[in-house]
Structure formats: structure tokens, C-alpha cells
Short mmCIF file of C-alpha atoms in Angstrom, two decimals:
data_model
loop_
_atom_site.label_atom_id
_atom_site.label_comp_id
_atom_site.label_asym_id
_atom_site.label_seq_id
_atom_site.Cartn_x
_atom_site.Cartn_y
_atom_site.Cartn_z
CA MET H 1 -18.70 -22.34 24.03
CA ASN H 2 -17.09 -19.05 23.02
CA LYS H 3 -17.30 -17.92 19.42
CA CYS H 4 -14.01 -17.74 17.53
CA VAL H 5 -13.07 -16.09 14.25
CA GLY H 6 -10.13 -16.69 11.94
CA SER H 7 -7.83 -14.57 9.81
CA ILE H 8 -5.73 -15.32 6.76
CA GLU H 9 -3.33 -12.67 5.55
CA ALA H 10 -2.27 -14.15 2.21
CA GLY H 11 0.97 -12.80 0.79
CA GLY H 12 3.29 -13.75 -2.01
CA THR H 13 5.84 -15.40 0.29
CA LYS H 14 3.84 -16.30 3.38
CA PHE H 15 0.33 -16.74 4.77
CA ILE H 16 -0.27 -15.56 8.35
CA VAL H 17 -3.14 -17.48 9.94
CA ALA H 18 -4.65 -16.64 13.31
CA VAL H 19 -7.60 -17.42 15.57
CA LYS H 20 -9.28 -15.01 17.97
CA ASP H 21 -11.73 -15.67 20.80
CA ILE H 22 -14.42 -13.00 20.39
CA GLU H 23 -15.67 -13.16 23.97
CA LYS H 24 -12.22 -12.87 25.56
CA ASP H 25 -10.96 -10.53 22.81
CA GLU H 26 -7.67 -12.39 22.62
CA ILE H 27 -5.71 -14.26 19.96
CA ILE H 28 -5.60 -17.97 20.74
CA ASP H 29 -2.99 -19.03 18.21
CA ARG H 30 -1.27 -17.94 15.02
CA ASP H 31 1.09 -19.51 12.52
CA ARG H 32 3.13 -18.75 9.40
CA ILE H 33 2.64 -20.88 6.30
CA SER H 34 4.92 -20.59 3.28
CA THR H 35 3.24 -19.63 0.01
CA GLU H 36 3.69 -22.66 -2.24
CA ASN H 37 1.15 -23.97 -4.77
CA PRO H 38 -2.55 -23.35 -4.01
CA LYS H 39 -3.39 -26.97 -3.20
CA GLN H 40 -0.66 -27.32 -0.59
CA THR H 41 -0.94 -23.85 0.93
CA LEU H 42 -4.71 -23.78 1.25
CA LYS H 43 -4.74 -27.29 2.73
CA GLU H 44 -2.22 -26.26 5.39
CA CYS H 45 -4.40 -23.25 6.24
CA ALA H 46 -7.51 -25.43 6.46
CA ASP H 47 -5.68 -27.93 8.69
CA PHE H 48 -4.71 -25.09 11.04
CA PHE H 49 -8.34 -24.04 11.41
CA LYS H 50 -9.50 -27.62 11.87
CA GLU H 51 -7.11 -27.79 14.82
CA HIS H 52 -8.49 -24.49 16.08
CA PRO H 53 -12.19 -24.46 15.04
CA ILE H 54 -13.67 -21.11 14.03
CA ASP H 55 -17.18 -19.83 13.33
CA ALA H 56 -16.25 -17.40 10.53
CA LEU H 57 -13.19 -16.46 8.53
CA GLY H 58 -11.81 -13.18 7.19
CA ILE H 59 -9.31 -13.25 4.33
CA GLY H 60 -7.07 -10.46 3.08
CA THR H 61 -5.16 -11.67 0.05
CA PHE H 62 -2.75 -10.58 -2.66
CA GLY H 63 -4.61 -9.64 -5.81
CA PRO H 64 -6.06 -9.04 -8.13
CA ILE H 65 -9.22 -10.75 -6.88
CA ASP H 66 -12.88 -10.70 -7.86
CA ILE H 67 -14.93 -8.89 -5.19
CA ASN H 68 -18.13 -8.57 -7.26
CA GLU H 69 -20.78 -10.68 -5.51
CA ASN H 70 -22.71 -11.00 -8.77
CA SER H 71 -19.75 -12.39 -10.71
CA ARG H 72 -19.29 -16.07 -11.49
CA THR H 73 -15.67 -15.77 -10.31
CA TYR H 74 -16.53 -13.99 -7.04
CA GLY H 75 -13.94 -14.82 -4.39
CA CYS H 76 -11.37 -16.04 -6.91
CA ILE H 77 -7.83 -14.90 -7.61
CA LEU H 78 -7.81 -13.34 -11.08
CA ASP H 79 -4.85 -13.30 -13.49
CA THR H 80 -1.76 -12.92 -11.33
CA PRO H 81 1.98 -13.22 -11.94
CA LYS H 82 2.13 -15.65 -8.98
CA ARG H 83 2.51 -18.93 -10.83
CA GLY H 84 -0.33 -21.39 -10.41
CA TRP H 85 -2.64 -19.09 -8.43
CA SER H 86 -4.71 -17.56 -11.25
CA GLY H 87 -8.30 -18.77 -11.02
CA THR H 88 -7.98 -20.17 -7.48
CA ASN H 89 -11.39 -20.13 -5.77
CA PHE H 90 -10.06 -18.87 -2.47
CA LYS H 91 -13.38 -18.03 -0.80
CA GLY H 92 -15.20 -21.11 -2.06
CA PHE H 93 -12.46 -23.46 -0.88
CA PHE H 94 -12.74 -22.42 2.76
CA GLU H 95 -16.53 -22.20 2.73
CA LYS H 96 -16.63 -25.81 1.55
CA GLU H 97 -13.70 -27.13 3.60
CA LEU H 98 -14.66 -25.49 6.90
CA ASN H 99 -18.42 -25.06 6.36
CA ILE H 100 -18.40 -21.50 7.70
CA PRO H 101 -19.15 -18.03 6.31
CA VAL H 102 -16.14 -16.31 4.73
CA ALA H 103 -15.44 -12.62 4.07
CA MET H 104 -12.70 -11.79 1.58
CA THR H 105 -10.94 -8.69 0.29
CA THR H 106 -7.42 -7.61 -0.68
CA ASP H 107 -4.63 -7.61 1.89
CA VAL H 108 -4.35 -3.83 1.72
CA ASN H 109 -8.10 -3.35 2.07
CA ALA H 110 -7.93 -5.57 5.15
CA SER H 111 -5.08 -3.43 6.48
CA ALA H 112 -7.06 -0.24 5.83
CA TYR H 113 -9.99 -1.77 7.72
CA GLY H 114 -7.72 -2.76 10.58
CA GLU H 115 -6.46 0.81 10.84
CA TYR H 116 -10.05 2.07 10.80
CA ILE H 117 -10.81 -0.25 13.74
CA ALA H 118 -7.63 0.59 15.66
CA ARG H 119 -8.17 4.33 15.25
CA GLY H 120 -11.65 4.27 16.75
CA LYS H 121 -14.04 3.31 13.90
CA ASP H 122 -14.82 6.94 13.17
CA ASN H 123 -17.43 6.84 10.40
CA THR H 124 -16.99 10.55 9.73
CA LYS H 125 -13.51 9.90 8.31
CA THR H 126 -11.80 8.34 5.30
CA TYR H 127 -8.81 6.11 6.04
CA PHE H 128 -6.21 5.30 3.40
CA TYR H 129 -3.55 2.59 3.75
CA VAL H 130 -0.60 1.88 1.46
CA THR H 131 2.03 -0.80 1.84
CA ILE H 132 5.45 -0.34 0.27
CA GLY H 133 7.12 -3.75 0.22
CA THR H 134 7.81 -6.36 -2.44
CA GLY H 135 5.04 -4.58 -4.32
CA VAL H 136 2.91 -1.52 -3.70
CA GLY H 137 -0.76 -1.79 -2.86
CA ALA H 138 -3.37 0.44 -1.29
CA GLY H 139 -6.92 0.42 0.03
CA ALA H 140 -9.33 2.88 1.56
CA VAL H 141 -12.22 2.83 4.01
CA GLN H 142 -14.82 5.60 3.97
CA ALA H 143 -17.61 5.77 6.54
CA GLY H 144 -16.71 2.21 7.54
CA LYS H 145 -16.99 0.80 4.01
CA PHE H 146 -14.38 -0.11 1.43
CA VAL H 147 -13.86 2.24 -1.50
CA GLY H 148 -14.45 0.13 -4.61
CA LEU H 149 -17.78 -1.63 -5.21
CA ASN H 150 -17.35 -4.14 -8.02
CA ASN H 151 -13.56 -3.89 -8.28
CA HIS H 152 -10.81 -3.04 -5.82
CA PRO H 153 -8.21 -0.29 -6.27
CA GLU H 154 -4.86 -1.01 -7.95
CA MET H 155 -3.17 2.16 -6.76
CA GLY H 156 0.29 0.62 -6.77
CA HIS H 157 0.35 1.18 -10.53
CA MET H 158 -0.49 4.86 -10.32
CA LEU H 159 1.68 6.78 -12.78
CA VAL H 160 4.58 8.88 -11.45
CA THR H 161 7.22 11.19 -12.90
CA PRO H 162 10.94 10.48 -12.35
CA TYR H 163 12.98 12.08 -9.60
CA PRO H 164 15.62 14.38 -11.15
CA GLY H 165 18.66 12.23 -11.89
CA ASP H 166 16.95 8.89 -11.28
CA ASP H 167 17.59 6.94 -14.48
CA PHE H 168 16.40 3.55 -13.16
CA LYS H 169 14.34 1.74 -15.80
CA GLY H 170 11.84 0.44 -13.24
CA SER H 171 11.02 -3.00 -11.85
CA CYS H 172 7.39 -3.24 -12.98
CA PRO H 173 7.06 -5.67 -15.92
CA PHE H 174 4.03 -3.74 -17.17
CA HIS H 175 4.92 -0.08 -16.64
CA GLY H 176 8.70 0.03 -16.21
CA ASN H 177 9.65 3.36 -14.65
CA LYS H 178 6.22 4.91 -15.05
CA CYS H 179 4.41 3.57 -11.96
CA VAL H 180 5.03 3.87 -8.24
CA GLU H 181 5.51 0.10 -7.78
CA GLY H 182 8.16 0.02 -10.47
CA MET H 183 10.09 2.88 -8.85
CA ALA H 184 9.52 2.58 -5.08
CA ALA H 185 8.87 -1.09 -4.20
CA GLY H 186 11.59 -3.24 -2.63
CA PRO H 187 12.88 -4.71 -5.92
CA SER H 188 13.59 -1.20 -7.21
CA LEU H 189 16.05 -0.61 -4.37
CA GLU H 190 18.02 -3.74 -5.19
CA GLY H 191 17.60 -3.06 -8.91
CA ARG H 192 19.40 0.27 -8.55
CA THR H 193 22.14 -0.84 -6.17
CA GLY H 194 22.51 -4.61 -6.47
CA ILE H 195 21.96 -4.78 -2.69
CA PRO H 196 18.71 -5.78 -0.91
CA GLY H 197 16.98 -2.79 0.64
CA GLU H 198 17.26 -4.10 4.21
CA LYS H 199 21.07 -4.13 3.88
CA LEU H 200 21.36 -0.58 2.56
CA SER H 201 22.37 2.36 4.73
CA ARG H 202 19.34 4.56 5.43
CA ASP H 203 21.19 7.58 4.01
CA ASN H 204 21.42 5.91 0.58
CA GLU H 205 19.82 8.13 -2.06
CA VAL H 206 17.47 5.33 -3.17
CA PHE H 207 15.35 5.98 -0.07
CA THR H 208 15.00 9.60 -1.15
CA TYR H 209 13.83 8.36 -4.54
CA ALA H 210 11.31 6.01 -2.93
CA ALA H 211 10.03 8.79 -0.66
CA TYR H 212 9.56 11.02 -3.71
CA TYR H 213 7.44 8.46 -5.56
CA VAL H 214 5.40 7.57 -2.50
CA ALA H 215 4.77 11.28 -1.90
CA GLN H 216 3.47 11.57 -5.47
CA MET H 217 1.13 8.67 -4.85
CA LEU H 218 -0.12 10.17 -1.60
CA PHE H 219 -0.61 13.59 -3.20
CA ASN H 220 -2.56 12.08 -6.11
CA THR H 221 -4.67 10.11 -3.65
CA TYR H 222 -5.26 13.17 -1.47
CA MET H 223 -6.44 15.14 -4.48
CA THR H 224 -8.80 12.29 -5.39
CA LEU H 225 -10.21 10.98 -2.09
CA ARG H 226 -9.22 13.70 0.42
CA PRO H 227 -8.60 11.10 3.16
CA ASP H 228 -8.31 12.18 6.78
CA VAL H 229 -5.55 9.69 7.60
CA MET H 230 -2.93 8.27 5.22
CA VAL H 231 -1.11 5.27 6.69
CA VAL H 232 2.20 4.14 5.15
CA GLY H 233 3.09 0.54 5.99
CA GLY H 234 5.41 -2.11 4.63
CA SER H 235 9.15 -2.68 4.96
CA VAL H 236 10.67 -0.10 2.58
CA LEU H 237 10.07 3.20 4.37
CA ASN H 238 10.39 3.91 8.09
CA GLU H 239 9.31 6.80 10.29
CA GLY H 240 12.44 8.76 9.40
CA ASP H 241 11.71 8.38 5.68
CA LEU H 242 8.22 9.81 6.22
CA VAL H 243 9.86 13.16 7.04
CA LYS H 244 10.99 13.25 3.40
CA VAL H 245 7.61 12.01 2.18
CA ARG H 246 5.83 14.85 3.98
CA LYS H 247 8.32 17.40 2.62
CA PHE H 248 7.81 16.23 -0.98
CA PHE H 249 4.03 16.08 -0.46
CA ASP H 250 4.07 19.67 0.75
CA GLU H 251 6.10 20.74 -2.29
CA PHE H 252 3.69 18.98 -4.67
CA ASN H 253 0.71 20.66 -3.02
CA ASP H 254 2.41 24.10 -3.07
CA ASN H 255 -0.31 25.55 -0.81
CA TYR H 256 -3.03 24.60 -3.31
CA VAL H 257 -5.42 22.99 -0.81
CA ALA H 258 -5.52 23.30 2.94
CA THR H 259 -4.29 20.19 4.72
CA PRO H 260 -4.18 19.12 8.35
CA ASP H 261 -0.79 18.93 10.05
CA LEU H 262 1.15 16.56 7.78
CA ASN H 263 2.54 14.78 10.85
CA GLU H 264 -1.05 13.76 11.60
CA LEU H 265 -2.11 13.18 7.99
CA ILE H 266 0.78 10.94 6.85
CA VAL H 267 1.53 8.37 9.55
CA THR H 268 2.84 4.90 10.30
CA PRO H 269 0.41 2.09 11.26
CA ALA H 270 -1.41 2.21 14.59
CA VAL H 271 -1.28 -1.60 14.78
CA ALA H 272 2.14 -2.96 15.73
CA ASP H 273 4.14 -5.61 13.85
CA ASN H 274 2.29 -5.23 10.54
CA GLY H 275 -0.84 -6.55 12.25
CA SER H 276 -3.35 -4.22 10.58
CA ALA H 277 -4.56 -6.83 8.08
CA THR H 278 -5.09 -9.49 10.75
CA LEU H 279 -7.16 -7.08 12.84
CA GLY H 280 -9.17 -6.14 9.76
CA ASP H 281 -9.74 -9.81 8.89
CA PHE H 282 -11.02 -10.55 12.39
CA GLU H 283 -13.50 -7.67 12.17
CA MET H 284 -14.71 -8.77 8.72
CA ALA H 285 -15.21 -12.28 10.07
CA LYS H 286 -17.20 -10.95 13.03
CA SER H 287 -19.43 -8.95 10.67
CA VAL H 288 -20.11 -11.88 8.35
CA LEU H 289 -20.86 -14.07 11.38
CA GLU H 290 -23.35 -11.55 12.74
CA ASN H 291 -25.09 -11.34 9.36
CA SER H 292 -25.12 -15.05 8.56
#
């Protein structure tokens, strides 16, 4: 019987679950489960995998989560604004319910890992992934391993300086207009205009603002990690917006350090349909299966 692995991409509004046949290298089935309370949502996920049995599971979830293997809360959701989810033993639930090994990280770490896989698993490079959506999150893979040993990055709350003329007070309940999530995530677009971002014309100035803050984040990250590839995912910015991001990035750098061609440094995902996290989850599941 062929070995199969599972993936859960756990988001604030939906969980994407999927099963892959390792031998055939093909996805057998996938489903979308609404994010409700933990008891209901996790049960629906478990029921899906009981219908489609798997040998190991990879999870990429919203955070913050405990990734320290020596911690008593390892594999748990930590304090989160998502009502009812704080303290949920995500990893332990599926290990017990499905009796299989489970690998778990943040959704953006899983996406970074998926991009590392899709781009050839080059262990001589550092891959950085950021999603700009309802929130802002980022992860990085260096030499095939996640950056962050006992704790994962929270780069979405990196501090930024305002774009000239942007007087928005910010959508982050913690940092207001001082962090990239508060100024560039989806809610900031609607907060400025009263219109959801997906209904705004792409020439609206709010996309220039978002590009400016994302460029600051990428520049700060480049100065810190010097990644070889910086992938911008999520629903807020598109390929056309990345032209502005690269322009702002270049202005921030002001010829300080040598960079590769910015069209090759700052890119959109290599995996179609926001599938980077699912690919990363599958690969994490394969690894934990091989080592179990």
C-alpha cells in the first residue's frame, strides 16, 4: 500500500486540508474547512484524514505557536486574538486522534519551506517568504532549515516609518501605525477607504502606501538575513505592485550594498494558487515519517 502524507494549512478564516500519495507524487483529495471553535474545526480535520488515511501529517498554522521541543506547551497555540484558540494543543490532538507523527510550524514558515522545495532545494541559499493578507507574516529557510530555533519570527510587526502624507492611524491593536501589519495588511486598505481592498481600483494610492511599507520590511530583512530570494505572497499586492516595491527598496538601499537584479530578488510565489504552504507541509510530513 502506498504511503500517504497530509497537510493542514490553518488560517484565521479557513483550514485547507489535503492528502498526497508519496509514491505517485499526486494529491488525492483536498477540502476547505471553515475556522470555527477548536473542537469543531479540529474534529472536521480529523474526520477528513480518517476518510483518507495518512502516515504522517504536516501542519502550518496561524500563530503565535510554541515550536520549542523542550517546552511543556510544544505544539500549542499561544496567546492569540483568535477567540477560543489560545492554548489549543494542535500537534498533540492529531498525534492522539490519528496515531501518526506530526510536524508543525507557522503557516508562513510552511510557505517558505514550500518555496524552498519548488525552487530546487538549494541548500546554498536563504529563502524568505512574506504574506500580505488579513495580517502580515513571514518565515525564512536557510540551508534547508527554518530560521528560528526556540521561537518563530514575528516579522509582521516590524516597525516602519509613515509614507509622506499617509495619516492613517493603523489597524494593529498593539502598534497602531508603527508596524507593517498595521499599515499594509488588508484591513488597512479598508480602514483608509471604507472599501475592501479587492474592490479598490489598482491605481488607488493605498496600494502605493502598502508597497512602501512592504519595501521597508524587505529592506530591513535584507539587511538582517541577506536572503537570496524574497517571495511576496498573499492577496494585497500583485505582480504590478511589486514594481513599486522594488523601486522603494532600491531607494532605501541607495546603493549601500550590492544586490542581485531586483526582479530576481523580489518575486511572486513559484507555487500557484497560494499552494506554497501545502507543499511545505507535505515535505515536513515526509521528513517526520522518514525519521519516525
